[in-house]
Amino acid sequence: MLLFVVPVFTVAQVNAIKFKVLPYYSPYQNTISDTSFELKSKGDYKIDVLRFYISNIRFFNKDLLVYQEQNSFHLCDAAIPNSNRFLMRQSEKIVYDKLQFDIGIDSITNVSGALGGALDPTNGMYWTWQSGYINFKLEGRSTSCNTRNNEFQFHIGGYAAPFSSLQTLSFNTTNQRDIVLVIDVNQLLNSMDISKQSHIMSPGKEAVDFSKIIARSFRCIPQ
Amino acid sequence: MRKKVLILLLLSVTILAFRSSDKPFSDYPSYFPKPVYDFSKNPLSPEKILLGRVLFYDPLLSRNNMISCASCHSQFSAFTHIDHALSHGIEDKIGFRNSPALMNLAWQKLFMRDGAVNHLDVQALAPISNPVEMDENIAHVVDKLKRSPIYPKLFSAAFGDSVITGERTLKAISQFMLTLISANAKYDSVMRKEAVFTAQENSGYLLFKKNCTACHKEPLFTNDEFMNNGLPVDTSLNDFGRYRVTKNPSDSLKFKVPSLRNIEFSYPYMHDGRFKRIAEVLNHYTNGVNKSATLAPELAQPIVLTTNEKIDLTAFLLTLTDKSFLFNPNFFYPKEIFLSTAKD
């Protein structure tokens, strides 16, 4: 009888693809909850909020779409353990040479009313005064910012032309079962002058420009 | 056996779904267009509508539990806020605009005076979060609903289990708002050939069709578009309307064309409530239109109306009053629900 309760690895589990999204901060800040970190020298920064959507994950082989995750919306929050890990179960082993996904929420979803799960407006990633998802949130403090408490605050969204801030990322990677993505916050903050622009809170040209910087800050790490 | 049970179960679910999706929304006239709202994503049911109605009247939605949706949207005024040019919210803070009347929302694509909200389901988020309206946030509202003595039961009845989420809360509010259909004014009786206009109303109707109908299109009395109707900018507000949302200069000073249904009871008029009386509105269109780059082309030439014609036109506008809407008990404060908690 015991035989029946022995866990058996199903085909789906064997073929599963695991995602891990890791933030990389300055060498001095290890985690987002590192409250002891003090801003001392010029350029020091501390991240308080880092949350973003990874959506619409799809795989290509020789430029042909071979797999597309259904209902593919993942809210990664650096303050919530394991929100940066997710698993895609599929019954067949997919052979691929390119991974593609979006940072943010597509325009159709943005006009589809109240949605649940990762898209529930209670997650704090939905604008209220003007409809639309916030694709990417980054908040913190930096000695570079001459703002109250040295704060910077970037809420990047916007789905309608000409201010769509949805970014599609492509990585050439072959048949990995463990995919590790890194968002290099250090590079992101160094790619812009946060002393001049320390907050973006609405769709517009600034948000679109920022979204391009976000896109350049992602890397796919070969395992 | 198991298969049979499953089929039976599926069948009863289907029947239930049919019963609930079809009934509450069949009450609009055949001469209305097809609704914009996608009911397949949020099929109406009496239980969800009731939940939405309770939420609509519950001040729990505000930070200090004092302001409900109904505070600025009272039924007797076609769900707007009369007596105030700019509506006021939490702690008597004065808002930026006049609250719009709520009716026939299933036929509207965009919401708010400037169309900042793109779907009825997410509209409630705007007043809930606005610091001068309810100053709350939806996550905290959901927490309060979970701790409430009435809502877990209402959510169970509506959704089959007591899980309370932002999505369910917003969809329930939409359900109630979708039932706010005004289609039973004297105008509608005339359209249905159950009544006739008086000579004066008929004269007003002809004037209406000549001068107003391009924007206030029958039978909803709005074209659901954004237009600049030539109001001079109030420099104390500097409200440029739709431009704020699209940042496109061609949208400057454009505001959503409101329905004229129940206009008799939904004063004051315009996005900033600058006109208290229908006569002032008509005088604006005949004498007050301010020319600017984005002015509605329909208003490029002034509308000409004699004093008598204005009276006739007003007589027609009063045929848009729908008492069965303004006093429909299905939209009342759900005192039976709130009083049941008072006893506990």
XYZ file of C-alpha atoms in Angstrom:
567
model
C 0.000 0.000 0.000
C 2.822 2.345 0.830
C 3.863 2.287 -2.769
C 0.950 4.464 -3.663
C 1.984 7.316 -1.458
C 5.592 7.460 -2.593
C 5.936 10.753 -4.443
C 6.599 10.197 -8.098
C 8.178 12.834 -10.257
C 5.650 13.571 -12.919
C 6.610 14.406 -16.453
C 5.460 17.955 -15.855
C 7.852 18.396 -12.963
C 10.768 17.011 -14.931
C 10.048 19.391 -17.756
C 9.380 22.355 -15.498
C 11.341 25.533 -16.014
C 12.306 27.413 -12.894
C 12.704 31.154 -12.874
C 14.639 33.141 -10.341
C 14.885 36.909 -10.507
C 17.626 38.459 -8.435
C 18.215 42.122 -7.759
C 21.776 43.343 -7.683
C 22.357 46.424 -5.565
C 25.499 48.287 -4.675
C 28.173 46.118 -3.075
C 27.296 47.710 0.274
C 23.646 46.785 0.385
C 22.864 43.107 0.544
C 19.132 43.050 0.971
C 16.255 45.408 0.711
C 15.476 45.014 4.404
C 18.966 46.152 5.378
C 17.781 49.051 7.520
C 21.167 49.563 9.139
C 22.633 50.820 5.919
C 23.573 54.470 6.261
C 24.030 56.928 3.474
C 27.498 58.349 3.900
C 29.536 59.011 0.829
C 28.444 60.631 -2.347
C 26.386 58.345 -4.545
C 25.358 56.003 -1.729
C 21.840 54.747 -2.054
C 19.387 52.540 -0.241
C 16.493 50.733 -1.919
C 13.198 50.536 -0.037
C 10.832 49.281 -2.716
C 11.568 47.212 -5.784
C 8.581 45.554 -7.421
C 7.792 44.835 -11.005
C 5.816 42.580 -13.286
C 7.347 39.910 -15.456
C 4.687 38.856 -17.908
C 3.895 37.038 -21.104
C 6.808 34.580 -20.921
C 7.404 32.810 -24.214
C 10.073 30.625 -25.781
C 11.255 30.471 -29.358
C 13.243 27.954 -31.341
C 14.730 29.206 -34.601
C 12.361 32.178 -34.355
C 9.279 29.969 -34.073
C 7.158 30.309 -30.962
C 7.350 26.946 -29.185
C 5.784 27.749 -25.836
C 3.842 30.593 -24.281
C 2.832 30.584 -20.640
C -0.902 31.127 -20.117
C -2.095 33.809 -17.706
C 1.526 34.816 -17.444
C 1.707 37.570 -14.836
C 4.335 37.450 -12.103
C 4.701 40.200 -9.547
C 8.239 40.204 -8.201
C 8.683 42.084 -4.961
C 12.135 42.294 -3.418
C 10.514 42.578 0.020
C 8.482 39.355 -0.317
C 10.567 36.204 -0.105
C 9.950 33.772 -2.971
C 7.990 36.275 -5.031
C 11.095 36.297 -7.204
C 10.821 32.565 -7.950
C 8.273 30.916 -10.138
C 7.828 27.667 -11.910
C 6.432 26.921 -15.328
C 5.043 23.430 -15.586
C 4.471 21.973 -18.978
C 3.973 18.399 -20.046
C 6.480 18.375 -22.866
C 10.085 19.277 -22.754
C 10.502 22.383 -24.798
C 13.518 22.932 -26.959
C 14.354 26.579 -27.326
C 17.095 28.993 -28.185
C 15.439 32.254 -27.196
C 13.515 33.451 -24.166
C 11.251 36.470 -24.329
C 9.124 38.228 -21.727
C 7.730 41.651 -20.926
C 8.450 43.968 -18.048
C 5.029 45.304 -17.188
C 1.467 44.689 -18.255
C 0.214 44.652 -21.830
C -2.331 47.174 -23.104
C -5.241 44.721 -23.490
C -4.938 43.669 -19.850
C -4.733 47.337 -18.905
C -8.215 47.975 -20.281
C -9.847 44.782 -18.986
C -11.331 46.066 -15.745
C -10.803 44.557 -12.302
C -8.561 41.486 -12.365
C -7.349 39.112 -9.676
C -4.231 37.346 -8.435
C -1.011 39.163 -9.309
C -3.168 41.749 -11.078
C -5.472 42.539 -8.148
C -5.416 46.304 -7.492
C -4.809 45.573 -3.803
C -1.213 44.737 -4.757
C -0.464 48.442 -4.982
C 0.586 48.232 -8.609
C -2.461 49.970 -10.053
C -2.929 53.684 -10.481
C -6.175 55.036 -9.163
C -6.519 58.586 -10.483
C -5.832 57.349 -13.987
C -6.410 53.749 -15.001
C -3.431 51.565 -15.657
C -0.895 49.264 -14.078
C 2.374 50.408 -12.640
C 4.834 48.178 -14.462
C 7.800 48.891 -12.243
C 8.287 50.542 -8.865
C 11.618 51.636 -7.457
C 11.834 53.727 -4.311
C 14.698 54.567 -2.024
C 17.101 57.217 -0.822
C 20.322 58.514 -2.238
C 22.863 61.136 -1.263
C 22.558 62.302 -4.866
C 18.955 63.455 -4.330
C 18.326 66.904 -2.908
C 14.794 65.914 -2.017
C 13.062 65.510 1.345
C 14.926 62.710 3.179
C 16.981 62.236 0.004
C 14.103 60.206 -1.400
C 13.653 59.041 -4.938
C 10.499 57.429 -6.238
C 9.894 55.916 -9.645
C 6.503 54.481 -10.529
C 6.786 53.526 -14.162
C 3.698 52.704 -16.186
C 1.588 53.799 -19.114
C 0.045 51.528 -21.728
C -1.404 53.924 -24.310
C 0.438 55.344 -27.308
C 2.627 57.336 -27.451
C 3.581 56.687 -23.832
C 3.680 52.904 -23.560
C 6.344 51.859 -21.082
C 5.961 48.122 -21.625
C 9.340 46.648 -22.501
C 9.963 43.329 -24.217
C 13.192 41.573 -23.353
C 14.821 38.820 -25.410
C 17.686 36.588 -24.366
C 19.441 33.974 -26.430
C 19.682 31.029 -24.114
C 19.363 27.380 -24.969
C 17.222 24.811 -23.201
C 17.964 26.021 -19.669
C 15.725 24.477 -16.996
C 16.897 26.983 -14.401
C 16.676 30.532 -15.606
C 18.298 33.217 -13.523
C 17.525 36.814 -14.336
C 19.342 39.660 -12.685
C 18.095 43.185 -12.461
C 21.122 45.340 -11.924
C 19.777 48.183 -9.792
C 23.245 49.596 -9.508
C 23.589 49.942 -13.256
C 20.031 51.266 -13.503
C 20.657 54.101 -11.059
C 24.004 54.877 -12.637
C 22.399 55.138 -16.070
C 20.541 58.276 -15.095
C 21.019 61.461 -13.167
C 18.787 61.003 -10.138
C 19.923 64.348 -8.777
C 18.036 65.960 -11.666
C 15.146 63.542 -11.834
C 14.243 61.940 -8.549
C 10.657 61.022 -9.196
C 8.375 59.856 -11.984
C 4.781 59.098 -11.022
C 2.746 59.136 -14.200
C 2.801 57.961 -17.805
C 4.716 60.197 -20.170
C 7.989 60.615 -22.005
C 10.042 60.404 -18.807
C 8.437 57.082 -17.915
C 9.093 55.705 -21.395
C 12.754 56.746 -21.196
C 13.048 55.190 -17.756
C 11.499 51.943 -19.003
C 14.251 51.689 -21.606
C 16.841 51.979 -18.852
C 15.029 49.256 -16.919
C 15.133 47.006 -19.973
C 18.888 47.485 -20.311
C 19.384 46.608 -16.650
C 18.184 43.013 -16.979
C 20.556 40.167 -17.647
C 20.033 36.468 -18.113
C 22.761 34.541 -16.321
C 23.928 31.335 -17.958
C 23.867 28.382 -15.547
C -21.709 7.585 -11.333
C -19.151 10.245 -10.647
C -19.477 11.453 -14.219
C -23.229 11.791 -13.774
C -22.784 13.842 -10.639
C -20.331 16.040 -12.435
C -22.685 16.572 -15.345
C -25.532 17.361 -12.996
C -23.331 19.793 -11.156
C -22.236 21.467 -14.365
C -25.825 21.665 -15.474
C -27.022 23.324 -12.314
C -24.116 25.745 -12.477
C -25.085 26.588 -16.048
C -28.707 27.078 -15.084
C -27.683 29.297 -12.219
C -25.403 31.250 -14.494
C -28.200 31.703 -16.984
C -30.686 32.713 -14.402
C -28.339 35.255 -12.943
C -26.789 36.714 -16.082
C -29.976 37.263 -17.990
C -32.461 38.707 -15.566
C -31.191 41.962 -14.078
C -29.961 43.459 -17.300
C -32.875 42.873 -19.608
C -34.613 46.064 -18.555
C -33.494 48.494 -21.205
C -35.474 49.608 -24.225
C -35.072 48.112 -27.660
C -34.087 51.518 -29.058
C -30.986 51.653 -26.809
C -27.729 50.607 -28.467
C -25.786 47.516 -27.405
C -24.014 48.090 -24.073
C -20.249 48.678 -24.102
C -19.701 46.762 -20.854
C -18.639 43.136 -21.344
C -21.067 41.238 -19.113
C -19.430 37.902 -19.874
C -16.471 38.984 -17.685
C -18.736 39.906 -14.788
C -22.123 38.197 -15.150
C -24.747 39.932 -13.062
C -26.457 38.158 -10.196
C -28.917 39.472 -7.613
C -26.472 38.571 -4.820
C -23.578 40.444 -6.402
C -25.769 43.443 -7.156
C -26.898 43.520 -3.522
C -23.277 43.312 -2.344
C -22.391 46.165 -4.692
C -25.281 48.216 -3.391
C -24.207 47.706 0.221
C -20.648 48.716 -0.698
C -21.946 51.781 -2.548
C -23.678 53.017 0.587
C -20.997 51.985 3.088
C -18.723 54.733 4.493
C -16.263 51.954 5.368
C -14.779 52.671 1.951
C -13.301 55.926 3.278
C -10.315 56.451 5.558
C -12.396 57.738 8.475
C -15.462 55.561 7.751
C -17.562 58.673 7.166
C -17.871 59.058 3.392
C -19.604 56.598 1.091
C -20.043 56.653 -2.678
C -23.564 57.888 -2.000
C -22.161 60.945 -0.187
C -21.453 62.513 -3.569
C -23.914 60.423 -5.573
C -27.405 60.605 -4.115
C -30.218 58.843 -5.858
C -32.759 61.687 -5.831
C -30.348 63.809 -7.885
C -29.603 61.046 -10.408
C -26.628 60.041 -8.279
C -24.776 63.318 -8.320
C -23.981 65.885 -5.630
C -26.351 68.814 -5.817
C -25.921 72.235 -4.228
C -22.153 72.193 -4.640
C -20.290 73.448 -7.658
C -17.285 71.373 -6.613
C -18.162 68.249 -4.678
C -16.759 67.823 -1.195
C -15.412 64.657 0.349
C -13.680 63.560 3.504
C -13.485 66.172 6.302
C -15.338 68.627 4.055
C -12.393 68.901 1.723
C -13.388 70.517 -1.546
C -12.781 68.563 -4.714
C -11.592 69.655 -8.109
C -14.773 68.960 -10.056
C -18.506 68.494 -9.866
C -19.387 64.842 -9.340
C -21.080 63.386 -12.407
C -24.567 61.862 -12.373
C -24.504 58.067 -12.519
C -26.792 56.331 -14.945
C -26.645 54.126 -18.007
C -23.013 53.377 -17.205
C -23.015 50.158 -19.234
C -23.039 52.328 -22.358
C -19.973 54.372 -21.437
C -16.432 53.657 -22.599
C -14.416 55.994 -20.395
C -15.198 57.491 -17.003
C -14.558 60.712 -15.102
C -14.914 64.170 -16.651
C -11.572 63.700 -18.409
C -11.846 59.979 -19.205
C -8.946 59.118 -16.908
C -10.612 55.827 -15.985
C -10.779 53.236 -18.752
C -13.234 50.689 -17.355
C -16.213 50.784 -15.014
C -14.674 48.106 -12.760
C -11.708 50.267 -11.825
C -13.608 53.551 -11.530
C -14.223 53.178 -7.791
C -10.468 53.142 -7.163
C -10.280 56.818 -8.085
C -12.620 58.252 -5.417
C -11.493 55.664 -2.847
C -7.889 56.874 -3.173
C -8.410 60.564 -3.836
C -7.127 62.483 -0.762
C -10.073 64.914 -0.857
C -12.721 62.259 -1.529
C -12.328 59.058 0.517
C -8.554 59.090 1.129
C -8.388 55.314 1.545
C -6.731 52.527 -0.426
C -8.299 49.393 -1.817
C -5.986 47.022 0.078
C -7.065 48.571 3.378
C -10.712 48.547 2.311
C -10.390 44.794 1.693
C -8.871 44.368 5.193
C -11.782 46.265 6.724
C -14.314 44.208 4.753
C -12.711 40.979 6.015
C -13.099 42.137 9.619
C -16.671 43.318 9.130
C -19.595 41.333 10.582
C -21.624 41.536 7.365
C -19.320 41.232 4.388
C -17.999 37.660 4.635
C -21.639 36.496 4.434
C -22.450 38.818 1.535
C -19.339 37.736 -0.382
C -20.215 34.074 0.235
C -23.684 34.598 -1.127
C -22.322 36.466 -4.123
C -19.220 34.459 -5.023
C -19.753 31.043 -3.440
C -17.057 31.520 -0.816
C -16.132 34.235 1.634
C -12.800 35.152 0.042
C -12.660 38.948 -0.246
C -10.358 40.422 -2.875
C -9.962 43.744 -4.594
C -11.203 42.230 -7.838
C -14.408 40.877 -6.264
C -15.065 44.108 -4.369
C -14.711 46.232 -7.493
C -16.745 43.896 -9.666
C -19.585 43.897 -7.142
C -19.622 47.715 -7.087
C -19.762 47.627 -10.900
C -22.721 45.256 -10.761
C -24.780 47.697 -8.735
C -23.759 50.632 -10.905
C -24.681 48.700 -14.061
C -28.242 48.355 -12.798
C -28.620 52.152 -12.605
C -30.523 52.363 -15.858
C -32.649 55.392 -16.565
C -34.925 54.635 -19.490
C -38.364 55.485 -18.260
C -38.743 59.237 -18.648
C -41.669 60.808 -20.476
C -39.348 60.961 -23.493
C -39.133 57.146 -23.361
C -42.926 56.794 -23.110
C -43.207 58.928 -26.220
C -40.591 56.812 -28.007
C -42.546 53.720 -27.023
C -45.712 55.417 -28.301
C -47.325 55.206 -24.882
C -47.569 58.986 -24.536
C -47.335 62.130 -26.625
C -45.404 65.355 -26.140
C -47.346 68.535 -25.486
C -47.135 71.139 -28.265
C -44.493 72.999 -26.269
C -42.430 69.871 -25.572
C -42.650 68.946 -29.221
C -41.437 72.373 -30.274
C -38.565 71.940 -27.793
C -37.792 68.490 -29.192
C -37.485 69.921 -32.706
C -35.163 72.658 -31.412
C -33.179 70.008 -29.557
C -32.756 67.919 -32.685
C -31.642 70.975 -34.606
C -29.167 72.380 -32.088
C -28.095 69.866 -29.457
C -28.263 66.335 -30.735
C -24.833 66.250 -32.401
C -23.252 65.877 -28.973
C -26.215 64.903 -26.801
C -27.192 62.025 -29.015
C -30.437 60.164 -28.459
C -31.442 57.933 -26.785
C -28.639 58.199 -24.194
C -28.367 61.971 -24.721
C -24.606 61.828 -25.009
C -22.244 60.774 -27.796
C -19.874 59.519 -25.069
C -17.087 61.682 -26.510
C -14.890 64.481 -25.172
C -15.637 67.955 -26.472
C -14.723 71.540 -25.739
C -18.062 73.294 -25.310
C -16.564 76.771 -25.117
C -16.505 77.351 -21.376
C -14.002 80.075 -20.482
C -11.205 78.636 -18.317
C -11.758 79.143 -14.599
C -8.297 80.390 -13.647
C -8.774 79.355 -10.036
C -8.850 75.728 -11.254
C -7.004 75.727 -14.587
C -8.697 72.487 -15.490
C -7.779 71.516 -19.036
C -9.840 68.340 -18.986
C -8.781 65.462 -21.173
C -5.412 67.052 -21.907
C -4.368 66.072 -18.379
C -4.743 62.411 -19.345
C -3.499 62.278 -22.928
C -1.020 65.206 -22.774
C -2.133 65.849 -26.336
C -2.727 69.595 -26.964
C -5.635 68.763 -29.276
C -7.469 67.446 -26.182
C -7.102 70.676 -24.236
C -10.338 71.853 -22.574
C -12.253 68.781 -23.681
C -14.586 67.192 -21.171
C -16.872 64.206 -21.332
C -20.251 65.054 -22.849
C -22.718 64.282 -20.053
C -26.095 62.685 -20.583
C -28.995 65.097 -20.272
C -31.263 62.484 -18.758
C -32.597 63.678 -15.389
C -31.055 67.102 -16.000
C -33.885 68.667 -13.961
C -32.495 67.097 -10.779
C -28.766 66.891 -11.448
C -27.747 70.544 -11.094
C -25.356 72.297 -10.934
C -24.062 71.817 -14.453
C -20.679 71.539 -16.206
C -17.474 69.877 -14.961
C -17.003 72.604 -12.358
C -20.685 73.079 -11.562
C -20.564 76.716 -12.668
C -24.204 76.866 -13.790
C -27.016 76.381 -11.307
C -29.949 76.559 -13.701
C -30.801 75.132 -17.107
C -31.411 78.718 -18.288
C -27.772 79.587 -17.576
C -26.651 76.595 -19.629
C -28.782 77.659 -22.587
C -27.520 81.240 -22.302
C -23.974 79.916 -22.422
C -24.662 78.136 -25.700
C -26.356 81.145 -27.275
C -24.174 83.953 -25.914
C -21.231 82.668 -23.899
C -19.229 80.287 -26.080
C -15.550 81.102 -25.869
C -13.677 80.426 -29.094
C -10.434 78.468 -28.842
C -8.417 76.056 -30.980
C -10.129 72.940 -29.675
C -13.717 74.260 -29.635
C -16.259 71.685 -30.846
C -16.884 72.466 -34.528
C -20.618 72.166 -33.799
C -20.314 75.358 -31.736
C -18.259 77.374 -34.212
C -21.429 79.212 -35.228
C -23.435 80.479 -32.277
C -26.669 78.680 -31.485
C -29.563 81.055 -32.007
C -32.604 80.645 -29.774
C -35.290 83.162 -28.873
C -36.471 83.475 -25.286
C -39.589 81.506 -26.143
C -37.573 78.842 -27.870
C -35.425 78.478 -24.764
C -38.576 77.911 -22.753
C -39.771 75.276 -25.213
C -36.371 73.591 -25.209
C -36.425 73.538 -21.412
C -39.890 71.957 -21.499
C -38.446 69.191 -23.649
C -35.451 68.718 -21.339
C -37.850 68.201 -18.446
C -39.326 65.207 -20.297
C -35.992 63.500 -19.610
C -36.825 63.286 -15.916
C -37.276 59.669 -14.893
C -39.029 59.478 -11.524
C -39.059 55.684 -11.595
C -35.251 55.895 -11.650
C -34.902 58.659 -9.068
C -37.122 56.769 -6.640
C -36.455 53.158 -7.611
C -36.434 51.171 -4.327
C -33.873 48.751 -5.804
C -31.315 51.561 -5.531
C -32.188 52.706 -1.991
C -29.892 52.640 1.006
C -29.950 48.937 1.973
C -31.121 49.569 5.500
C -32.151 45.955 6.070
C -28.477 44.936 5.774
C -27.028 47.791 7.813
C -29.719 47.562 10.497
C -29.112 43.837 10.907
C -25.557 44.649 12.032
C -26.716 47.405 14.335
C -28.657 44.772 16.284
C -25.646 42.432 16.678
